[in-house]
PDB file of C-alpha atoms and ligand atoms in Angstrom:
ATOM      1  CA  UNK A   1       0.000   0.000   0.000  1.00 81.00           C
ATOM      2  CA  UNK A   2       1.371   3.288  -0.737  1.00 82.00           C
ATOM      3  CA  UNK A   3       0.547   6.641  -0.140  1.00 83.00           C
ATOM      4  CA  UNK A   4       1.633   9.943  -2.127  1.00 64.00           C
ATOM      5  CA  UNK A   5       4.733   8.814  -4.001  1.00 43.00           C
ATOM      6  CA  UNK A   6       6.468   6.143  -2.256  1.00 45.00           C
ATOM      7  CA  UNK A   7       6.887   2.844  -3.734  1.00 40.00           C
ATOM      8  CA  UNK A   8       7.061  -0.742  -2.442  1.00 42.00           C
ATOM      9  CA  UNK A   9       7.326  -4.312  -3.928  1.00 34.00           C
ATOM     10  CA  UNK A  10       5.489  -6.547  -2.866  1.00 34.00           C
ATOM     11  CA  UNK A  11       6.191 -10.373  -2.757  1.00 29.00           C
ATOM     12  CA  UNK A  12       4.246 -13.525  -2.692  1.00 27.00           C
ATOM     13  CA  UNK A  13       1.696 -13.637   1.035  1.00 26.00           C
ATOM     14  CA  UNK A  14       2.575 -16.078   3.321  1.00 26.00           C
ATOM     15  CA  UNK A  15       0.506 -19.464   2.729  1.00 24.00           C
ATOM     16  CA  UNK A  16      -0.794 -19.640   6.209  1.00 25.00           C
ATOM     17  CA  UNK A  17      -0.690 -16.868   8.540  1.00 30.00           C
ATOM     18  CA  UNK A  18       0.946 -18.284  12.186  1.00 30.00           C
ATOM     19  CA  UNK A  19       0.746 -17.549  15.181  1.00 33.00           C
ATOM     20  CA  UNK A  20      -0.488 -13.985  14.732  1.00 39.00           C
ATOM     21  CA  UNK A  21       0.256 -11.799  17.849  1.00 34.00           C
ATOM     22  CA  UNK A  22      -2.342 -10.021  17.225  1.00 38.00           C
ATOM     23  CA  UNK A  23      -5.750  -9.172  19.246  1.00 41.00           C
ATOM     24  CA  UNK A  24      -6.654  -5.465  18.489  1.00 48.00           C
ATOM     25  CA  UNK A  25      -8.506  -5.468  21.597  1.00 52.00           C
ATOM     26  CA  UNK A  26      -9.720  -1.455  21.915  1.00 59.00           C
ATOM     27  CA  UNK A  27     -11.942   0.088  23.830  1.00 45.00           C
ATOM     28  CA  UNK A  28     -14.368   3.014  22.417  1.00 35.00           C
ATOM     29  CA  UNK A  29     -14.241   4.530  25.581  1.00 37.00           C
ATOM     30  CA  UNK A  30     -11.086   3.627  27.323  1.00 38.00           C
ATOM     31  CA  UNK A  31      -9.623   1.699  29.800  1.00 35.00           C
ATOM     32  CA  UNK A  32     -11.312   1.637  33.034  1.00 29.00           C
ATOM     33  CA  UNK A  33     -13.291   4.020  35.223  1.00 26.00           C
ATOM     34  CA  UNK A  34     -15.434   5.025  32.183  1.00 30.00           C
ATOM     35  CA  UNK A  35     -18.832   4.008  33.131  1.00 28.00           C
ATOM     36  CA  UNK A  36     -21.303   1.234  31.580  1.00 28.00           C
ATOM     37  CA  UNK A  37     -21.682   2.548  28.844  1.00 28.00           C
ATOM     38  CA  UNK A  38     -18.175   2.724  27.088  1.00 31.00           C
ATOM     39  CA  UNK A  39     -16.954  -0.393  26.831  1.00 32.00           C
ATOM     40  CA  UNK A  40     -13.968  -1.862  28.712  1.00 32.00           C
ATOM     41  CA  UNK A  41     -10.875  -3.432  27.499  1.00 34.00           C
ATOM     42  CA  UNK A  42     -10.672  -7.380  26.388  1.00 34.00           C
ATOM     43  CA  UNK A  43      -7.512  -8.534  27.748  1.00 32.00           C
ATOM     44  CA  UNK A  44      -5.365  -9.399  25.349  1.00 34.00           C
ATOM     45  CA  UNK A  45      -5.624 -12.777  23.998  1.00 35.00           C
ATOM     46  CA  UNK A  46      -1.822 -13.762  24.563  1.00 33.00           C
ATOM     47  CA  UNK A  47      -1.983 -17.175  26.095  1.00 31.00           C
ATOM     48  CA  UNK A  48      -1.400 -19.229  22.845  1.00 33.00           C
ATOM     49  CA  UNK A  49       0.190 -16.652  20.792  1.00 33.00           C
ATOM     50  CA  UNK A  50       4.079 -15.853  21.385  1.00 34.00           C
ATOM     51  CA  UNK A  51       4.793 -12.781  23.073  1.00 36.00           C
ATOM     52  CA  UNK A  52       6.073  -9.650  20.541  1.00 40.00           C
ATOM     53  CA  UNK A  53       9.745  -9.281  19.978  1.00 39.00           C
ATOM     54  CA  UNK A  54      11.681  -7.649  22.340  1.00 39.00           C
ATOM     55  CA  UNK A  55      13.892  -6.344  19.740  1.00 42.00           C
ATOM     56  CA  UNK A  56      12.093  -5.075  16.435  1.00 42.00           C
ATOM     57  CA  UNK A  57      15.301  -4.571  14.796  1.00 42.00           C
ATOM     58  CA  UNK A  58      16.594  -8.245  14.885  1.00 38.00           C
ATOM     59  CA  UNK A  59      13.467 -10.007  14.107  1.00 38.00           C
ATOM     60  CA  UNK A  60      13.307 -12.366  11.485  1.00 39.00           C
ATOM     61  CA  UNK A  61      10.923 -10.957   8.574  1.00 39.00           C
ATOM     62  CA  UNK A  62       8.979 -12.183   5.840  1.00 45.00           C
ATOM     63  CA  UNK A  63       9.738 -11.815   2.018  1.00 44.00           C
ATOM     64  CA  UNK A  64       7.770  -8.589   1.206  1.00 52.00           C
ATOM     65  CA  UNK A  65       9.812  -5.883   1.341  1.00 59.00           C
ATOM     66  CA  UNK A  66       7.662  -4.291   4.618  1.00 56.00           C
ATOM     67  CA  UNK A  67      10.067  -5.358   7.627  1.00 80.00           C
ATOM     68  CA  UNK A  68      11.906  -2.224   8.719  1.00 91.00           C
ATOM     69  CA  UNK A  69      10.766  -0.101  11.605  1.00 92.00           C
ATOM     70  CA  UNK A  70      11.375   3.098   9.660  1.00 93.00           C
ATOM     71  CA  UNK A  71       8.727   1.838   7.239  1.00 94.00           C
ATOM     72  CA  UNK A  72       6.532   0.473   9.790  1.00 96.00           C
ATOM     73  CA  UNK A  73       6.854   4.743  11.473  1.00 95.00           C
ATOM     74  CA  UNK A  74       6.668   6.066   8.156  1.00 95.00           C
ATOM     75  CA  UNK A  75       3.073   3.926   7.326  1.00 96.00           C
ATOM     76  CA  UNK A  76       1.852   4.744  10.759  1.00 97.00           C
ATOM     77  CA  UNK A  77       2.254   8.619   9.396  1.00 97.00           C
ATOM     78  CA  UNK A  78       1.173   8.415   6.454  1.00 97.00           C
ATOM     79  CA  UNK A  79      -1.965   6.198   7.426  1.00 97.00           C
ATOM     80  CA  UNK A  80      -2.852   8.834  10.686  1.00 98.00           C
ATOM     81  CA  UNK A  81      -2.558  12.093   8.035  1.00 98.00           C
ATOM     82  CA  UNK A  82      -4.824   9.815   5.705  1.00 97.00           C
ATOM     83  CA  UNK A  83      -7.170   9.962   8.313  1.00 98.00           C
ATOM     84  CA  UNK A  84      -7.148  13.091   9.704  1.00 98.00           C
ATOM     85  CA  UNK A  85      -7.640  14.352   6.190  1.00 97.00           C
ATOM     86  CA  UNK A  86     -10.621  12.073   5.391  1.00 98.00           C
ATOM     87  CA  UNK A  87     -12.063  12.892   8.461  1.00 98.00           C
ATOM     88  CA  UNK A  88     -11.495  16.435   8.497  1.00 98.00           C
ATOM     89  CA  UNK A  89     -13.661  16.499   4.836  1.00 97.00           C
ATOM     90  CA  UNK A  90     -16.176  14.025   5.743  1.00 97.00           C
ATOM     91  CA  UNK A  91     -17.074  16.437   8.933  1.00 97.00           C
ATOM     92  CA  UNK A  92     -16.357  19.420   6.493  1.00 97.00           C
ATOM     93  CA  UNK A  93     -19.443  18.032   4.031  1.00 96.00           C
ATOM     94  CA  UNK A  94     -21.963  17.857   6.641  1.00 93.00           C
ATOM     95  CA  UNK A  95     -21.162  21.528   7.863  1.00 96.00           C
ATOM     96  CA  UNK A  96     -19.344  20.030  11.155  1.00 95.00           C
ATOM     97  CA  UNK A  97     -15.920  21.379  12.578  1.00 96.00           C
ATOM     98  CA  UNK A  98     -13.526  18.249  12.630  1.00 98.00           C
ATOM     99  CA  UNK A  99     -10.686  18.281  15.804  1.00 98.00           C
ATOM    100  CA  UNK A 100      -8.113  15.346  14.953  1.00 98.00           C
ATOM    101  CA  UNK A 101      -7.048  12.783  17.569  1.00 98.00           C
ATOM    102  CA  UNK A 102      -4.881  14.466  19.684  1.00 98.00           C
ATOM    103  CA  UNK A 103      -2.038  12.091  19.728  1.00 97.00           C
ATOM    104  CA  UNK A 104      -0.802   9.172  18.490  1.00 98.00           C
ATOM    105  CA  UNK A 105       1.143   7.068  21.487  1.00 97.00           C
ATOM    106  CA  UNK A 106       3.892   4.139  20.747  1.00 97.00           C
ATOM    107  CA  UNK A 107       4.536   1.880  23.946  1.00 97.00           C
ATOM    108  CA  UNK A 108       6.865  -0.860  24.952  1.00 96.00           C
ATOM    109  CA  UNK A 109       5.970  -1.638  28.597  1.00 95.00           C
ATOM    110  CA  UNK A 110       3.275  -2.595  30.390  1.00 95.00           C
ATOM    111  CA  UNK A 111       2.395   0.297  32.713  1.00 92.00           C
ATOM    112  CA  UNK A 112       3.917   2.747  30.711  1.00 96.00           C
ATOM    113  CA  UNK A 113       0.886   4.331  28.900  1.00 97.00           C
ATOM    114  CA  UNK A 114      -2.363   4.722  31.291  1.00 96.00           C
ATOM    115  CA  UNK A 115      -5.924   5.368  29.885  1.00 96.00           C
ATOM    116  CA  UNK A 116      -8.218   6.555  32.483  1.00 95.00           C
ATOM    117  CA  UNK A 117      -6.415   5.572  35.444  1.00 94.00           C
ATOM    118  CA  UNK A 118      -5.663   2.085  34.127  1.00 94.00           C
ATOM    119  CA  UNK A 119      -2.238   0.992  32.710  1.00 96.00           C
ATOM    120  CA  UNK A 120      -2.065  -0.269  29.125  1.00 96.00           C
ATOM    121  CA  UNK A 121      -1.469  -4.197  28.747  1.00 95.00           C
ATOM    122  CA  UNK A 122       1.294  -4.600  26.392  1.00 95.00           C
ATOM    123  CA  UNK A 123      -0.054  -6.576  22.726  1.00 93.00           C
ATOM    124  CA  UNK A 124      -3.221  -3.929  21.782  1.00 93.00           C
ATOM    125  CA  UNK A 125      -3.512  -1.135  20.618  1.00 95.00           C
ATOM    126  CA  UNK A 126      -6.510   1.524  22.072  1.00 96.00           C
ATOM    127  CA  UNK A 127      -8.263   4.476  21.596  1.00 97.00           C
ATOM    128  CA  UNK A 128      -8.600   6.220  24.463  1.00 97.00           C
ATOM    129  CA  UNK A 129     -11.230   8.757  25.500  1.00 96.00           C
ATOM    130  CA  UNK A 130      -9.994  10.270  28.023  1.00 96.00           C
ATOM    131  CA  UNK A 131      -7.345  12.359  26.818  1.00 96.00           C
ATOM    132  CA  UNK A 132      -8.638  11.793  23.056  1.00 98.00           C
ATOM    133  CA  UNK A 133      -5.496   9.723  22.014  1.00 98.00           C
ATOM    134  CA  UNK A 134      -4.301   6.106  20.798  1.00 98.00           C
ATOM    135  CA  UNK A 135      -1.638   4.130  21.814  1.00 98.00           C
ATOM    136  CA  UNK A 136      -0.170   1.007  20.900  1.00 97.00           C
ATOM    137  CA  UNK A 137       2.301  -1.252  21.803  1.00 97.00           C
ATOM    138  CA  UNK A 138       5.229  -1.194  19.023  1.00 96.00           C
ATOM    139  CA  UNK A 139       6.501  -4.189  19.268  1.00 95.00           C
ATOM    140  CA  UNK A 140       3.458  -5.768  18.657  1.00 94.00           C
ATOM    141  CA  UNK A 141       2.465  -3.218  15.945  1.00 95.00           C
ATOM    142  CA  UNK A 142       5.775  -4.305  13.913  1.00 95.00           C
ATOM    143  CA  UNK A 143       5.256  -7.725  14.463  1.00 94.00           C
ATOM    144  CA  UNK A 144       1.881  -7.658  12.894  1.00 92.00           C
ATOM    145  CA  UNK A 145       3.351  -5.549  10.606  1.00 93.00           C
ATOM    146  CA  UNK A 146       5.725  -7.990   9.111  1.00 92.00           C
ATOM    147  CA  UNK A 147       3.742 -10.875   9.709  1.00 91.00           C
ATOM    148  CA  UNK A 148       0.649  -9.875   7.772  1.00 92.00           C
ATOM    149  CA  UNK A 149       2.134  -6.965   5.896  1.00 91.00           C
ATOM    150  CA  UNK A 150       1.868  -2.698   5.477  1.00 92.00           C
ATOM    151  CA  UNK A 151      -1.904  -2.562   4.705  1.00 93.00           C
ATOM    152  CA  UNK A 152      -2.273  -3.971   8.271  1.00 92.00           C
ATOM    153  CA  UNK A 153      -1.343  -0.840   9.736  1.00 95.00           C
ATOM    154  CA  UNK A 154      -3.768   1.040   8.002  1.00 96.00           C
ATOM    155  CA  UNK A 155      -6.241  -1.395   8.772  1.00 96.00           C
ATOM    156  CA  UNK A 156      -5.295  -1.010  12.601  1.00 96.00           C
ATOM    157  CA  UNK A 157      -4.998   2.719  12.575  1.00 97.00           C
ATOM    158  CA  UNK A 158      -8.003   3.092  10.590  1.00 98.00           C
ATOM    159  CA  UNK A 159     -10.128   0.426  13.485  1.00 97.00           C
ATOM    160  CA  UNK A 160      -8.810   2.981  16.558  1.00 98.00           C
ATOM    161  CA  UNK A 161      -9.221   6.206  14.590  1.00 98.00           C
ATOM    162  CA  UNK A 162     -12.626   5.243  13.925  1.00 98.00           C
ATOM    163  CA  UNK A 163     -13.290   4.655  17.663  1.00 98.00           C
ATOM    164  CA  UNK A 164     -12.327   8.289  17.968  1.00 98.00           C
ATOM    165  CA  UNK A 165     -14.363   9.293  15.334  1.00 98.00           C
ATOM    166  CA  UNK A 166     -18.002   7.539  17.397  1.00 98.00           C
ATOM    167  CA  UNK A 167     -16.999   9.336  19.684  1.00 97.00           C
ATOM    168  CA  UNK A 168     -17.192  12.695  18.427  1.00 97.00           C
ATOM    169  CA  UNK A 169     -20.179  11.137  16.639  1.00 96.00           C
ATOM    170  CA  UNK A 170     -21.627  10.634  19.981  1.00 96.00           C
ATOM    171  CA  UNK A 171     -22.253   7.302  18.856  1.00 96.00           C
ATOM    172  CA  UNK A 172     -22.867   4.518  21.813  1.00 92.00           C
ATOM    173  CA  UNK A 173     -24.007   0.997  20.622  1.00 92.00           C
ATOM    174  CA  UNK A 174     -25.453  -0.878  23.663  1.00 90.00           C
ATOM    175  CA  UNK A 175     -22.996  -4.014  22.798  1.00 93.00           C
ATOM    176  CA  UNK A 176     -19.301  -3.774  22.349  1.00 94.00           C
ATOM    177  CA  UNK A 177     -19.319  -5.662  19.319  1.00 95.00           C
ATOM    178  CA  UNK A 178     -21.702  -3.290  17.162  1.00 95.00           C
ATOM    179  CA  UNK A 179     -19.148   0.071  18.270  1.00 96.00           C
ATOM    180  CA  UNK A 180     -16.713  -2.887  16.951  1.00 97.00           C
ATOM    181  CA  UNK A 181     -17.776  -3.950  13.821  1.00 97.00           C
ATOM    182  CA  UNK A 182     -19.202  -0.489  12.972  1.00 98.00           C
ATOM    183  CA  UNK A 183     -15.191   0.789  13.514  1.00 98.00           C
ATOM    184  CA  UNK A 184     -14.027  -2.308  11.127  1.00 98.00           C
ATOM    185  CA  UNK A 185     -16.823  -0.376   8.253  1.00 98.00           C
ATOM    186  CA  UNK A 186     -15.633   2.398   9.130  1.00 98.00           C
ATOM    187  CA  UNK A 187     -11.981   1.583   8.772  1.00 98.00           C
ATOM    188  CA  UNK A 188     -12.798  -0.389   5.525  1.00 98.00           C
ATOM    189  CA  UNK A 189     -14.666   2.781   4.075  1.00 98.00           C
ATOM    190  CA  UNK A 190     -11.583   4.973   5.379  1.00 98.00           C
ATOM    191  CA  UNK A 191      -9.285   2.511   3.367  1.00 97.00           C
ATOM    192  CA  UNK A 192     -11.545   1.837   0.459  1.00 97.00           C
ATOM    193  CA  UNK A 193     -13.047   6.001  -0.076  1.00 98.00           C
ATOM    194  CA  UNK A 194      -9.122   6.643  -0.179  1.00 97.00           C
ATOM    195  CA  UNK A 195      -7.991   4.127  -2.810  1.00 97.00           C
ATOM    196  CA  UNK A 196     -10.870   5.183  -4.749  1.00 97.00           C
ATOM    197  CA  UNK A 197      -9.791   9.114  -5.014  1.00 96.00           C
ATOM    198  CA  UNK A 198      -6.156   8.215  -5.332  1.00 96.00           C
ATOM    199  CA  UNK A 199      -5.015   9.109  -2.007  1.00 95.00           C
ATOM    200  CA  UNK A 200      -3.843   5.685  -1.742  1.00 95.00           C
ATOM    201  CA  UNK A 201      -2.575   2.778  -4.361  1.00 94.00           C
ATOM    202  CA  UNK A 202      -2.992  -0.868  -3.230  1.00 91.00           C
ATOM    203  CA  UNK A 203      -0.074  -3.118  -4.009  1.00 89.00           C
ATOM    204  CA  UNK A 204      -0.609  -6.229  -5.072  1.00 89.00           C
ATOM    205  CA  UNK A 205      -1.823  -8.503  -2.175  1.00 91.00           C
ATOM    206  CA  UNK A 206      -2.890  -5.449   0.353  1.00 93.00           C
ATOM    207  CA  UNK A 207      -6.382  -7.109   0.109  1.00 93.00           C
ATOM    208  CA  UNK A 208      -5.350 -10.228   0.934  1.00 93.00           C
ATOM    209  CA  UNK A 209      -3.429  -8.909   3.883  1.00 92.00           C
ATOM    210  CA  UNK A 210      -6.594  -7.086   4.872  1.00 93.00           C
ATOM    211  CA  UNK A 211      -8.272 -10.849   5.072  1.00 93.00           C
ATOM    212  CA  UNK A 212      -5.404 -12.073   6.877  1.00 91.00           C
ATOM    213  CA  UNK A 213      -5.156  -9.473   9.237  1.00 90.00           C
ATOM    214  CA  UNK A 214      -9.019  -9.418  10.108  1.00 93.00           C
ATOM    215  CA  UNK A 215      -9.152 -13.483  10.008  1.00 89.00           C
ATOM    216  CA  UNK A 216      -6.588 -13.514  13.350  1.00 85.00           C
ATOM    217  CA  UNK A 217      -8.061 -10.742  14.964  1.00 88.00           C
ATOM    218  CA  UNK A 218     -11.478 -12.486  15.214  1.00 92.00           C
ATOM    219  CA  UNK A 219     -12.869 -13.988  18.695  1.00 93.00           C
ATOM    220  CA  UNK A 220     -12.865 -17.344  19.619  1.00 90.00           C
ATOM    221  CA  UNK A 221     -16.381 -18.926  17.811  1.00 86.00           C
ATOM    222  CA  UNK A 222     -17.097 -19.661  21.435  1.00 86.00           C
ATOM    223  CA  UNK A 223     -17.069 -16.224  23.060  1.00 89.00           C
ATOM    224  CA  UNK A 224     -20.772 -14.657  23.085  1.00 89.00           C
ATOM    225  CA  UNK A 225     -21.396 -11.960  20.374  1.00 90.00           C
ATOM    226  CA  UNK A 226     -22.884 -10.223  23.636  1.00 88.00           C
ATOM    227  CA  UNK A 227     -20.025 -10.501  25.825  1.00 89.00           C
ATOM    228  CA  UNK A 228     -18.371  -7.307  26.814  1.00 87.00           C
ATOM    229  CA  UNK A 229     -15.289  -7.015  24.654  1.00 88.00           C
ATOM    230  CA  UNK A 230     -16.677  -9.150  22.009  1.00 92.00           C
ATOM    231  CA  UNK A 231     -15.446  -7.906  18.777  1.00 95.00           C
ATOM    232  CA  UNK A 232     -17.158 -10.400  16.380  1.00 96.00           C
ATOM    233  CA  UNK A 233     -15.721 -13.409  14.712  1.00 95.00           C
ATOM    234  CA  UNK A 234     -13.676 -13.145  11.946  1.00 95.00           C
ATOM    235  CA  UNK A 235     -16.260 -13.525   9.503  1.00 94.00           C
ATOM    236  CA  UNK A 236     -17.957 -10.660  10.924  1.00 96.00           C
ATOM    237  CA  UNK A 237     -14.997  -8.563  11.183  1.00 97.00           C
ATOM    238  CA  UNK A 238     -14.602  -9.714   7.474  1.00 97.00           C
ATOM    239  CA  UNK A 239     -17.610  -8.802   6.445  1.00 97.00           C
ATOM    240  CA  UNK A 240     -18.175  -5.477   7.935  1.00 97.00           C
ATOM    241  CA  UNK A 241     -15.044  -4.099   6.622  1.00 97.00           C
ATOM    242  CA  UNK A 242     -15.669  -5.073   3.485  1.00 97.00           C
ATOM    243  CA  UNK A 243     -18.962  -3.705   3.485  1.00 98.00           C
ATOM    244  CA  UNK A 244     -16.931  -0.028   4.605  1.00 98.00           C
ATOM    245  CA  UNK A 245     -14.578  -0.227   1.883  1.00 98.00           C
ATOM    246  CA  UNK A 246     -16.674  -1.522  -0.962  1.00 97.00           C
ATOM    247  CA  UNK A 247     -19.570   0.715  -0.148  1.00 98.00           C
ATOM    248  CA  UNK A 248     -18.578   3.458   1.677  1.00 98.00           C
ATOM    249  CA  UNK A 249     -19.780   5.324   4.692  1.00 97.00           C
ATOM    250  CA  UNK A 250     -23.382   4.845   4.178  1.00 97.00           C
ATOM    251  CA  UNK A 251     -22.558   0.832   4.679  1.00 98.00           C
ATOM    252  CA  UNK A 252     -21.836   1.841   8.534  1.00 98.00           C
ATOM    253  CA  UNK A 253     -24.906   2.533  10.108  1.00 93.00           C
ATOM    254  CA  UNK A 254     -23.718   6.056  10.989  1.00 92.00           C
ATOM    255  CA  UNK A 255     -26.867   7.700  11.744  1.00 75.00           C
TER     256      UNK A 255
HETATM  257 ZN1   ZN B   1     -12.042  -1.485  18.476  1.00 81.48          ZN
END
């Protein structure tokens, strides 16, 4: 995937995507003392899944040309000014005034980023209300990153940034997994709207990183769609930001 006039090659996807440290667990409202009514954090699903490098600069890397971290920083950019920019004109066209995210937060250690009082869990990545920002744990990101590939950072900035987006929406679903799914349209719509004007050029695979990415950060078929922190299986996630990027904003149940 690249934006303005950077170039990549792309090489063949991985046959089967393993081990995936990946849970994007994210809370519309925050971590913690935010009240019934914004969701609370999942805990990471880490128990099966190996734990993020420790050292993003010495981890082995697939064959696609997205491995370094000064590509992984430089898509992070380029995929938050993507944002704020389709944000800013989406709010523009309906008359509103648009305030980006305030900041954009890497982390390494547990504890080291708080969101409403409660410390960050390392593996996720959050928006958080309270102090209008999102954070993520880097290691993680990158590992993601070269595991599934560069469109999964747009995917994953595009998922929080739409969190912050509901909220200035003032948009509450009464399950977690509706605020959830309705981010993953309005990531795909994000994504899609933006390949569509030229703002962005897909590379050859980005889709099918997109369906990697969302197929390992489904929930367990067991966990109840009404559970707090449910996100929705990967079918679901699948299908909703599909629906976003094929079809726009008026696919996400916005109003
Ligand atoms: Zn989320």
């Amino acid at each position: 995937m690249t934006a303005g006039s950077r170039r990549r090659s792309h090489g063949p996807l991985l046959a089967a995507l393993t081990a995936l440290v990946v849970a994007v667990g994210c809370a519309a409202g925050g971590v913690g003392e935010s009240g019934p009514q914004e969701p609370r954090e999942p805990a990471p699903r880490q128990s099966s899944r190996p734990a993020a490098p420790a050292s993003p600069e010495t981890e082995t890397t697939r064959a696609d040309g997205t491995t370094s971290v000064a590509e992984f920083k430089s898509d992070i950019d380029d995929a938050v000014t993507i944002a704020e920019r389709y944000w800013g004109a989406q709010f523009r066209s309906s008359g509103q005034e648009f305030r980006p995210i305030s900041r954009i937060v890497p982390y390494q250690r547990e504890g080291e980023i708080s969101c409403g009082g409660q410390a960050l869990p390392r593996n996720n990545a959050v928006y958080c209300s309270q102090g209008d920002f999102i954070a993520y744990d880097v290691n993680w990101s990158v590992a993601a990153f070269r595991q599934v590939g560069d469109a999964f950072v747009f995917y994953l900035l595009g998922h929080e940034y739409a969190h912050g987006i509901q909220i200035r929406l003032g948009i509450r679903a009464n399950f977690t997994i509706q605020q959830e799914l309705q981010a993953d349209c309005m990531a795909g719509a994000y994504l899609g709207d933006s390949v569509r004007d030229g703002t962005l050029r897909l590379d050859a695979g980005d889709l099918d990183e997109f369906r990697e990415g969302l197929l390992a950060v489904g929930d367990d078929p067991d966990q109840p769609w009404f559970a707090e922190g449910s996100h929705g299986t990967a079918e679901q996630r699948t299908d909703w930001f599909f629906r976003g990027y094929e079809r726009s904003l008026d696919a996400c149940n916005l109003r």
